[in-house]
XYZ file of C-alpha atoms in Angstrom:
709
model
C 142.454 76.911 98.248
C 139.207 77.582 96.110
C 138.883 80.799 94.262
C 136.856 83.484 95.935
C 133.345 84.226 94.930
C 132.683 87.985 94.140
C 129.458 89.458 93.563
C 128.431 92.493 92.126
C 125.308 94.307 93.810
C 123.175 97.276 92.922
C 121.327 99.175 95.818
C 118.980 101.900 95.969
C 121.233 104.641 95.762
C 121.761 107.464 93.173
C 124.778 105.683 92.166
C 125.740 104.776 88.465
C 127.951 101.800 89.746
C 127.581 98.554 91.596
C 129.652 97.563 94.580
C 131.615 94.127 95.244
C 130.910 91.775 97.668
C 132.357 88.671 98.708
C 130.006 85.374 98.313
C 130.322 82.253 101.275
C 128.376 79.633 99.698
C 129.012 77.632 102.832
C 127.538 80.258 105.162
C 124.752 81.436 102.720
C 123.799 77.878 101.712
C 123.738 78.395 98.206
C 125.679 79.159 95.191
C 125.154 82.811 93.780
C 123.078 83.619 90.953
C 122.679 87.093 88.808
C 119.034 88.285 89.999
C 118.783 87.391 93.622
C 117.632 89.763 96.140
C 120.414 89.926 99.066
C 121.098 92.128 102.297
C 124.223 93.522 102.311
C 126.199 95.814 104.519
C 126.210 99.360 103.117
C 128.221 102.032 105.344
C 126.989 101.694 108.887
C 123.668 100.466 107.836
C 122.327 97.385 106.028
C 120.430 97.293 102.713
C 118.812 95.085 100.183
C 120.150 94.818 96.844
C 120.211 92.606 93.724
C 123.159 90.601 92.295
C 124.209 91.591 88.634
C 127.438 90.155 88.336
C 129.141 86.863 89.541
C 133.063 86.764 89.025
C 136.231 85.290 90.686
C 137.971 88.696 90.372
C 137.302 92.423 91.843
C 139.134 95.635 91.289
C 139.342 96.472 95.112
C 141.726 94.257 97.161
C 139.384 91.043 98.589
C 140.402 91.501 102.381
C 138.501 94.991 101.889
C 135.528 93.422 100.548
C 132.354 93.134 103.002
C 130.417 89.738 102.729
C 126.801 89.259 101.300
C 125.011 89.138 105.074
C 121.982 86.861 103.809
C 119.286 85.574 100.764
C 115.887 86.121 100.466
C 113.708 83.074 99.967
C 112.920 84.138 96.545
C 114.017 82.846 93.117
C 116.166 85.383 91.223
C 114.667 87.895 89.227
C 114.315 86.047 85.471
C 116.557 87.285 82.887
C 113.939 88.914 80.786
C 112.948 90.860 83.774
C 116.411 91.945 84.074
C 116.660 93.030 80.895
C 113.738 95.473 81.315
C 115.091 97.052 84.476
C 118.361 97.427 82.824
C 116.762 99.231 79.443
C 114.770 101.408 81.763
C 117.738 102.509 83.995
C 119.492 103.593 80.897
C 116.785 104.851 78.387
C 115.496 107.106 81.422
C 119.118 108.036 82.614
C 118.462 106.281 85.873
C 120.747 104.306 88.249
C 119.899 100.698 87.885
C 119.451 100.193 91.678
C 117.119 103.170 91.907
C 115.223 101.624 89.157
C 114.560 98.326 90.327
C 114.609 98.074 94.235
C 111.627 100.881 94.610
C 109.802 98.356 92.722
C 109.819 96.179 95.430
C 107.138 95.955 98.068
C 108.595 97.006 101.611
C 107.649 93.196 102.855
C 110.606 92.181 100.927
C 112.899 94.982 101.439
C 113.106 93.919 105.156
C 115.235 91.242 105.390
C 114.405 90.680 109.195
C 110.999 89.771 108.214
C 111.725 87.624 104.985
C 110.920 84.170 107.035
C 107.543 85.761 108.357
C 106.697 86.497 104.820
C 106.645 83.150 103.737
C 104.614 82.191 106.640
C 102.370 85.339 105.829
C 102.208 83.879 102.304
C 101.160 80.450 103.211
C 98.344 81.461 105.538
C 97.037 83.948 103.254
C 96.709 80.899 100.561
C 95.017 78.962 102.878
C 92.351 81.601 103.627
C 91.839 82.334 100.436
C 91.428 78.482 99.128
C 88.441 78.873 101.587
C 86.832 81.620 100.321
C 86.903 80.356 96.983
C 85.103 77.217 97.809
C 82.605 79.165 99.880
C 81.779 81.609 97.036
C 79.915 80.569 93.914
C 81.636 80.899 90.900
C 80.640 83.085 87.688
C 81.608 81.478 84.387
C 83.017 83.112 81.535
C 80.892 85.362 79.267
C 79.584 83.676 76.537
C 81.383 84.498 73.083
C 78.142 84.211 71.374
C 77.166 87.466 73.326
C 79.950 89.687 71.245
C 78.443 91.634 68.657
C 79.320 91.361 64.661
C 82.132 94.187 65.187
C 83.495 92.455 68.411
C 83.754 89.326 66.886
C 85.441 90.580 64.076
C 88.185 92.285 66.517
C 88.398 89.257 68.479
C 89.436 87.163 65.273
C 91.773 89.920 64.270
C 93.569 89.710 67.737
C 93.741 86.000 67.536
C 95.198 86.035 64.100
C 97.823 88.500 65.750
C 98.698 86.120 68.572
C 98.894 82.742 66.367
C 102.332 83.812 65.086
C 103.533 84.141 68.599
C 105.588 87.242 67.739
C 105.798 90.577 68.710
C 103.276 92.947 67.746
C 101.906 96.055 68.897
C 97.875 96.373 68.458
C 95.783 99.390 68.703
C 92.522 98.458 69.885
C 90.528 101.876 69.286
C 86.586 101.799 69.893
C 83.796 104.223 70.765
C 83.023 104.517 74.300
C 80.802 101.596 75.333
C 81.748 99.698 72.461
C 83.043 96.351 74.161
C 86.850 96.386 74.044
C 87.139 94.956 77.432
C 85.054 92.145 76.502
C 86.901 91.678 73.316
C 90.442 91.921 75.169
C 89.293 89.513 77.888
C 87.930 86.738 75.299
C 91.360 86.745 73.304
C 93.300 86.426 76.779
C 91.202 83.585 77.686
C 92.782 81.543 74.572
C 96.236 82.580 75.895
C 95.371 81.503 79.492
C 94.388 78.136 78.445
C 98.242 77.175 78.945
C 98.217 76.775 82.507
C 101.689 78.349 82.514
C 101.387 81.456 80.676
C 101.023 84.633 82.533
C 99.066 88.281 81.440
C 99.592 91.665 82.387
C 96.954 93.891 82.420
C 97.488 97.356 82.888
C 95.108 100.127 84.053
C 95.763 103.908 84.656
C 94.471 104.462 87.865
C 93.343 102.895 91.150
C 89.523 103.650 91.107
C 89.362 101.700 87.962
C 90.615 98.872 89.338
C 87.930 96.918 91.502
C 85.586 97.299 88.782
C 87.799 95.730 86.331
C 89.249 93.442 88.966
C 85.485 91.974 89.474
C 84.691 91.549 85.537
C 88.081 89.505 85.379
C 87.396 87.393 88.079
C 83.926 86.594 86.687
C 85.394 85.709 83.391
C 88.146 83.278 84.866
C 86.933 82.092 88.199
C 89.417 79.038 87.788
C 92.540 81.102 87.089
C 94.710 82.655 90.125
C 94.889 86.604 89.817
C 96.693 89.271 91.764
C 96.082 92.961 91.962
C 99.294 95.632 92.177
C 98.525 99.100 92.860
C 99.950 101.742 95.667
C 96.490 101.318 97.150
C 96.687 97.780 98.127
C 98.266 97.005 101.807
C 101.870 96.509 102.089
C 101.435 92.899 103.201
C 98.975 91.966 100.379
C 100.894 93.696 97.660
C 103.792 91.826 98.989
C 101.977 88.589 98.597
C 100.468 89.589 95.191
C 104.379 90.402 94.198
C 105.516 87.166 95.375
C 102.978 84.822 93.397
C 103.341 86.974 90.265
C 107.309 86.987 90.360
C 107.456 82.893 91.033
C 104.894 82.464 88.273
C 101.945 81.293 90.528
C 99.622 83.996 89.679
C 98.439 83.722 85.960
C 96.716 87.189 85.571
C 98.370 90.489 86.892
C 96.361 93.334 86.970
C 97.648 96.631 88.116
C 98.632 100.200 87.496
C 101.911 101.388 86.399
C 103.832 99.908 89.395
C 102.946 96.383 87.890
C 104.754 97.309 84.595
C 108.140 96.535 85.855
C 107.116 93.533 88.270
C 109.023 90.495 87.452
C 106.794 87.921 85.423
C 108.746 84.624 84.146
C 105.945 83.267 81.791
C 104.686 86.646 80.435
C 103.079 85.669 77.354
C 100.609 88.459 76.544
C 100.364 92.209 77.805
C 97.091 94.597 77.158
C 97.160 98.355 78.310
C 93.914 99.777 78.785
C 93.145 103.712 78.284
C 96.593 103.435 76.709
C 96.219 107.377 76.230
C 96.013 108.230 79.739
C 98.878 110.506 81.126
C 98.730 108.732 84.578
C 101.058 105.889 83.083
C 103.709 108.306 83.144
C 105.786 108.110 86.349
C 105.884 111.457 88.128
C 108.757 111.031 90.627
C 112.100 108.761 91.039
C 112.191 107.262 87.509
C 110.283 108.937 85.075
C 109.354 105.955 83.060
C 106.140 105.520 81.059
C 104.432 102.039 81.720
C 102.580 101.931 78.487
C 106.303 102.447 76.461
C 107.964 99.801 78.893
C 104.749 97.542 78.043
C 105.802 97.859 74.255
C 109.466 97.308 74.781
C 108.902 94.328 77.015
C 106.543 92.987 74.647
C 109.304 93.379 72.065
C 112.045 91.961 73.979
C 109.812 88.659 75.006
C 108.381 88.286 71.037
C 104.693 88.487 72.526
C 101.646 90.567 71.680
C 100.624 93.950 73.506
C 97.238 95.381 72.933
C 96.683 99.211 73.783
C 93.026 99.954 74.185
C 91.522 103.271 73.882
C 88.586 105.328 72.585
C 90.781 108.422 72.323
C 94.299 106.999 71.518
C 97.257 109.028 72.208
C 98.579 110.802 69.118
C 102.084 108.799 69.044
C 99.716 105.491 68.962
C 97.307 106.717 66.528
C 99.970 107.801 64.092
C 102.070 104.564 64.460
C 99.068 102.471 63.710
C 98.127 104.854 60.525
C 101.528 104.254 59.279
C 101.356 100.538 59.805
C 103.968 100.129 62.328
C 100.851 98.937 64.781
C 98.179 96.493 64.251
C 95.125 98.815 63.789
C 91.947 97.145 65.047
C 88.446 99.428 65.311
C 85.175 99.256 67.056
C 83.019 101.829 65.690
C 79.692 100.849 67.461
C 79.016 100.788 70.652
C 77.714 97.559 72.151
C 73.972 96.334 72.496
C 73.250 98.904 69.871
C 73.504 101.624 72.325
C 73.548 105.099 70.658
C 75.948 107.486 71.066
C 75.248 110.738 73.351
C 74.379 114.044 71.842
C 76.864 116.786 72.793
C 75.357 120.229 73.531
C 77.535 123.535 73.846
C 76.789 125.982 75.789
C 78.091 129.385 75.167
C 78.648 131.269 78.431
C 79.579 134.615 76.568
C 75.612 134.555 75.345
C 73.271 136.165 77.715
C 70.604 134.051 76.757
C 72.404 130.929 78.407
C 72.907 132.666 81.758
C 71.321 131.284 84.664
C 68.398 133.834 86.135
C 68.180 133.570 89.986
C 64.553 134.196 89.839
C 64.063 131.148 87.710
C 64.660 128.280 90.031
C 67.192 128.667 92.718
C 68.442 131.518 95.306
C 71.179 133.564 94.499
C 74.206 131.237 95.668
C 73.385 128.978 92.470
C 73.103 132.176 90.322
C 76.704 132.289 88.972
C 77.589 128.697 88.915
C 75.019 126.912 86.768
C 73.886 128.305 83.470
C 70.121 128.488 82.812
C 70.300 125.862 79.845
C 72.212 123.242 81.916
C 69.694 123.769 84.839
C 66.650 123.273 82.831
C 68.367 119.927 81.373
C 69.225 118.724 84.694
C 65.539 118.880 86.146
C 64.142 117.594 82.871
C 66.717 114.661 83.359
C 65.392 114.276 87.025
C 61.639 113.976 85.874
C 62.801 111.130 83.449
C 64.206 109.220 86.564
C 67.890 109.566 85.011
C 71.272 109.904 86.668
C 73.277 113.082 85.932
C 76.858 113.419 86.203
C 78.749 116.625 86.656
C 82.503 116.895 86.033
C 84.425 119.882 87.514
C 87.996 119.195 87.424
C 88.935 121.061 90.598
C 88.201 119.464 94.454
C 87.427 122.157 97.116
C 84.988 124.694 97.614
C 86.911 127.708 95.836
C 90.564 127.619 94.316
C 91.206 131.022 96.139
C 89.658 132.932 98.745
C 90.534 136.891 98.582
C 90.015 140.211 100.130
C 88.082 142.792 97.892
C 89.385 145.716 100.132
C 93.064 145.190 99.547
C 93.358 142.190 96.731
C 94.965 139.915 98.935
C 94.741 136.368 97.901
C 95.399 133.180 99.436
C 98.841 132.335 98.390
C 100.758 129.243 99.661
C 103.721 130.672 101.689
C 105.734 127.285 100.425
C 104.553 127.217 96.980
C 104.114 129.612 93.963
C 100.241 128.445 93.935
C 97.021 129.523 95.933
C 95.837 127.430 98.579
C 92.390 126.209 98.078
C 89.199 126.474 100.271
C 87.738 123.504 101.722
C 84.530 123.143 103.730
C 84.185 121.516 107.287
C 84.699 117.528 107.177
C 86.939 117.508 104.131
C 90.501 117.850 105.877
C 88.947 118.147 109.505
C 86.064 119.339 111.710
C 86.877 122.817 110.720
C 86.922 124.781 107.184
C 90.611 125.194 105.881
C 92.755 126.313 103.565
C 94.984 123.588 101.675
C 97.575 123.769 99.061
C 97.597 121.030 96.909
C 100.706 120.884 95.679
C 102.824 120.734 99.045
C 99.920 119.489 101.284
C 100.186 122.543 103.716
C 96.753 122.971 105.868
C 95.773 126.201 107.482
C 92.793 127.497 109.142
C 90.638 130.070 107.019
C 91.199 133.663 108.516
C 88.341 135.652 110.096
C 89.797 138.619 108.609
C 92.092 139.490 105.839
C 95.668 139.204 107.140
C 96.910 142.359 105.468
C 94.372 144.989 105.859
C 92.001 143.305 108.796
C 88.816 143.390 106.283
C 86.305 140.676 107.613
C 84.418 140.372 104.166
C 86.321 137.764 102.480
C 85.229 136.741 99.230
C 85.642 132.911 97.145
C 86.467 133.119 93.704
C 86.083 130.138 91.261
C 84.387 126.666 92.113
C 85.568 123.553 93.282
C 83.258 120.365 93.534
C 82.305 121.436 97.178
C 80.853 124.487 95.923
C 79.174 122.946 93.024
C 77.614 120.180 95.570
C 76.355 122.765 97.897
C 74.379 124.530 94.661
C 73.113 121.430 93.451
C 71.714 120.901 96.698
C 70.047 124.050 97.033
C 68.636 124.093 93.488
C 67.142 120.581 93.693
C 66.824 119.751 97.444
C 64.721 116.454 97.060
C 67.715 115.061 94.694
C 70.121 112.683 96.487
C 73.523 114.100 95.353
C 76.679 112.573 95.620
C 80.235 113.924 95.447
C 83.357 111.787 94.320
C 86.760 113.162 94.534
C 90.213 112.404 96.414
C 88.374 114.297 99.651
C 85.391 112.120 99.867
C 87.362 108.696 98.799
C 90.682 108.641 100.586
C 91.371 104.964 99.874
C 90.594 102.681 97.104
C 87.924 101.001 99.057
C 86.224 104.186 99.788
C 86.236 105.295 96.043
C 84.702 101.859 95.212
C 81.771 102.546 97.793
C 80.938 105.446 96.576
C 80.818 104.146 92.803
C 78.376 100.998 93.971
C 76.252 104.155 95.054
C 75.879 105.027 91.774
C 75.371 101.417 90.273
C 72.885 100.803 92.598
C 70.659 103.674 91.585
C 70.996 105.479 95.030
C 72.037 108.568 93.498
C 70.170 111.082 91.227
C 73.195 113.577 90.660
C 76.881 112.831 91.001
C 79.246 115.722 91.109
C 83.104 114.886 90.835
C 86.622 115.298 89.197
C 88.091 113.193 86.658
C 87.657 109.937 88.863
C 83.836 109.819 87.498
C 85.103 110.183 83.897
C 87.127 107.285 83.263
C 85.926 103.570 82.145
C 83.213 103.143 84.467
C 80.009 101.262 82.876
C 77.397 103.366 84.233
C 73.628 102.069 83.220
C 71.397 104.938 84.119
C 73.183 107.815 83.254
C 70.593 110.358 81.129
C 73.026 113.779 81.276
C 76.651 114.626 81.758
C 77.739 117.918 82.135
C 81.383 119.701 81.960
C 81.766 123.066 83.929
C 84.696 125.270 83.442
C 86.055 123.104 80.542
C 87.850 126.450 79.133
C 90.606 125.696 82.058
C 92.126 122.892 80.612
C 91.875 124.210 77.028
C 94.331 127.323 77.653
C 97.721 126.042 78.872
C 101.578 126.403 78.351
C 101.472 122.303 77.795
C 101.062 121.797 74.007
C 99.133 118.664 75.081
C 96.372 120.597 76.706
C 93.971 120.544 73.951
C 94.670 116.374 73.354
C 94.121 115.756 77.130
C 90.795 117.986 77.064
C 89.382 116.283 74.035
C 90.287 112.790 75.751
C 88.646 113.640 79.143
C 85.576 115.082 77.153
C 85.078 111.804 75.052
C 85.729 109.438 77.869
C 83.165 111.403 80.390
C 80.525 111.625 77.350
C 80.693 108.152 76.968
C 79.461 107.734 80.790
C 75.770 108.774 79.056
C 73.454 106.630 77.560
C 75.276 103.573 77.654
C 72.203 101.246 77.963
C 70.325 103.474 75.432
C 68.798 101.673 71.858
C 67.645 104.867 69.900
C 69.002 108.653 69.888
C 65.913 109.831 71.750
C 67.543 107.889 74.751
C 71.087 108.255 73.690
C 71.844 110.721 76.726
C 73.193 114.205 76.276
C 76.545 115.902 77.063
C 76.421 119.671 77.957
C 79.758 121.691 78.095
C 80.049 125.225 79.220
C 82.513 127.169 77.434
C 83.297 130.581 76.095
C 85.157 129.409 73.062
C 82.514 126.989 71.254
C 84.487 127.429 67.964
C 87.306 125.866 69.373
C 88.457 122.572 67.313
C 88.127 120.658 70.227
C 84.752 120.877 70.820
C 83.828 121.408 67.020
C 85.221 117.672 66.571
C 83.391 116.644 69.720
C 80.116 117.663 68.481
C 80.635 115.232 65.652
C 82.260 112.290 67.689
C 85.246 112.627 65.216
C 88.104 110.962 67.300
C 90.149 110.330 63.763
C 89.571 113.940 62.800
C 91.089 115.540 65.908
C 93.659 113.410 65.971
C 94.452 114.337 62.718
C 94.293 117.936 63.155
C 96.424 117.577 66.092
C 99.045 115.563 64.081
C 99.077 118.310 61.129
C 99.551 121.184 64.253
C 102.343 119.368 65.696
C 104.107 118.326 62.473
C 104.228 121.796 61.387
C 105.645 122.922 64.865
C 107.880 120.109 64.930
C 106.488 118.719 68.244
C 106.326 115.141 69.683
C 105.891 112.846 68.162
C 107.651 114.556 65.344
C 110.701 115.265 67.657
C 111.933 114.136 71.118
C 111.886 115.882 74.245
C 114.158 115.506 77.120
C 114.306 118.017 80.583
C 116.886 118.569 83.357
C 115.015 119.482 86.413
C 116.856 121.448 88.766
C 115.844 122.462 92.362
C 117.360 125.165 94.414
C 116.525 127.462 97.742
C 116.454 130.254 94.951
C 115.072 130.406 91.603
C 118.233 132.485 90.476
C 120.582 129.682 91.805
C 118.416 126.716 89.994
C 118.262 128.950 86.385
C 122.538 129.649 86.684
C 122.850 125.767 87.248
C 121.123 125.094 84.120
C 122.721 127.877 82.210
C 126.234 126.649 83.284
C 125.330 123.134 81.967
C 123.739 124.708 78.634
C 127.574 126.280 78.378
C 129.303 123.402 78.893
C 127.411 121.642 75.988
C 127.931 124.245 73.739
C 131.780 124.516 74.761
C 131.908 120.625 74.295
C 130.559 120.650 70.751
C 127.573 118.644 71.810
C 124.836 121.053 70.443
C 124.757 119.448 66.977
C 122.469 120.225 64.140
C 119.148 118.744 64.736
C 119.133 119.451 68.218
C 117.758 122.494 70.314
C 118.807 123.349 73.973
C 116.418 125.923 75.012
C 117.116 128.490 77.644
C 116.180 127.588 81.253
C 113.137 128.789 82.610
C 110.897 128.289 85.833
C 108.443 125.495 86.133
C 104.741 126.078 85.656
C 104.609 125.727 89.434
C 107.808 127.295 90.556
C 107.798 126.630 94.336
C 106.485 123.702 95.937
C 107.141 123.066 99.772
C 109.777 126.318 99.889
C 111.889 124.852 97.138
C 112.264 126.772 93.695
C 112.458 124.669 90.721
C 113.459 125.216 86.911
C 113.967 123.441 83.861
C 116.021 122.763 80.626
C 114.139 121.809 77.892
C 116.079 119.713 75.084
C 114.573 118.568 71.465
C 116.218 116.317 68.823
C 114.925 115.472 65.471
C 116.381 111.802 66.463
C 115.923 109.660 69.374
C 119.474 108.593 69.517
C 120.370 111.776 69.064
C 118.596 112.832 72.239
C 119.518 109.798 74.037
C 123.345 110.381 73.632
C 123.283 114.034 74.830
C 121.177 112.926 77.860
C 123.804 110.469 78.839
C 126.464 113.168 78.326
C 124.271 115.654 80.679
C 124.019 112.580 83.169
C 127.835 112.276 82.954
C 128.560 115.912 83.297
C 126.161 116.575 86.382
C 127.798 113.512 88.012
C 131.276 114.674 87.784
C 130.410 117.718 89.986
C 127.711 115.918 92.406
C 127.243 113.660 95.107
C 124.638 111.276 94.303
C 122.059 113.854 92.322
C 122.872 117.102 94.387
C 125.574 119.205 93.163
C 128.756 119.366 95.668
C 128.995 123.203 95.722
C 125.555 124.739 95.931
C 123.823 121.924 97.036
C 121.378 121.974 93.554
C 119.265 118.898 93.228
C 118.815 117.709 89.718
C 117.009 114.957 87.779
C 116.885 114.095 84.168
C 113.524 113.031 82.819
C 113.062 111.528 79.003
C 110.042 111.888 77.028
C 108.213 114.180 79.659
C 104.529 114.205 79.390
C 104.120 117.814 80.353
C 106.450 120.911 79.911
């Protein structure tokens, strides 16, 4: 009698262990392989899982083991991709099944549809081939068009990849300096090997369509797939299949693409590497940038981190020689940098006078200095970009009679007022944390006063003010309310590129990566709201955003007079973030930050972890974390070099009726932090079912390397 075949399978459950199943080769038609996607019975349901081990033995009685139901019509995950998810699982303290299964598209998590999935792929391939034959192809941009700085950077990149070994390369360049052209020309050489795959990561969905068009123009003969959450489930399933089978050579995507199986990966580019969007904020809290670097190290391939404003971590690593450092210090085609103007809103001379241009609604929203600059820019037939990092009409509705404020009933935040059309046919209040939407009250719920006022300003209110002050201007608002889908956002950006808009009002969506050719003026309103924050990274993020949005101006200018301008309204023009921006001194600001962080022993000069706790009451969450801290102390785990702070409420304490607290752990050494977080995980699992404590039903989660505290 042949020996039984036992496979261990992980599923999408918060359980540290895998589960043993019997494998019947005759019934399934194949012998088992590590990395295969399979369907398994689990309790009263069926789940998909990944085979992680094959053996002839089990610690359980064989007659009590269930059998594998079926195999997905896919090749097994390649060994390197399995090493990646194993590392992510261990480093980010997350169960392996919870790490790998959520990254698989829905098409491949429905076993009943597996055969139909292959038919969809065949039909899509046939349709795509017909489309390619009908469309004129655009050739690769000639390298002769690169300026001297770009050509030198390209040569350095090629030298880094000749050795075919791991290298992390920081490509730092001014906004508009042509970083994209440099790394695409570099990838051209790598893709000459028709079996090679390259991974190109971008931080957000709305940046993908523009870069996708450019990449397709560079590489009309290469199969390329796009992976992000805005892609339909069908198209994402097909793209993932083409990537994991090696059929696609170019994989362009957001952070979820970072853990896609790629059997022939030869190079990685992380564009806008500083962007916090690369950090996952639910499920496994991984950093796509950091996983990309680990993946490159594991495969012994080069990874390029590109940014005008590198993260402090990457900049310090480059300065210390741990990363190769390539710089582009001039804008492409000789374009001049925009002139930075600070508007001190404490200065009475800069305040807007209602009698000068507009009517009273505009008086407190836009300063006189900025209003005059916008008028001049319109006269020069240039477009203006107005950034305010808050969507909606106003962040708070208030009652002057009794001090009532539009607080969310489910969250410790305020409900934002939205005009009619944004969330429905009527104006409404919306919580941007839990999604609760309520009609605007006709009178104060507490005292009955009918005279309710709005406090603060959002994109909708600024849009109204702009339309009132310049009634003949064509105004476009760009935020998540006006672009619910990636296609919608792309249509809005096309309006800007086509010159059909005079003034653009938007959130940070308008600030990143877009190659606008006719922006003469950029304005940043309410910059101070991002300057002062409990998060020690607030100034770094504000500076990066200001540099990025400033870089949208004057990209086609040839001299200082037409270079474009950026106006920043602030009460604190003397702050370091603004003073370094005046000089376009990215390195100076990062050096200033490095000194500040080093003195305070904050990351990257220390390493942090968080333990999150969610409960029906804040007291229970705090007590749960305080008890954990006590156990760590009693077990002797609070060693020198490790700090465990007292538990505190989260910055937004209540979301959707659940109250949240956190415990911060900080260590001088990365390994020391890893050891204590693994001990925390083991401790909490002993008293929990999955990730919920058995007694008081508190949900907990460990986060490694948090990007916000």
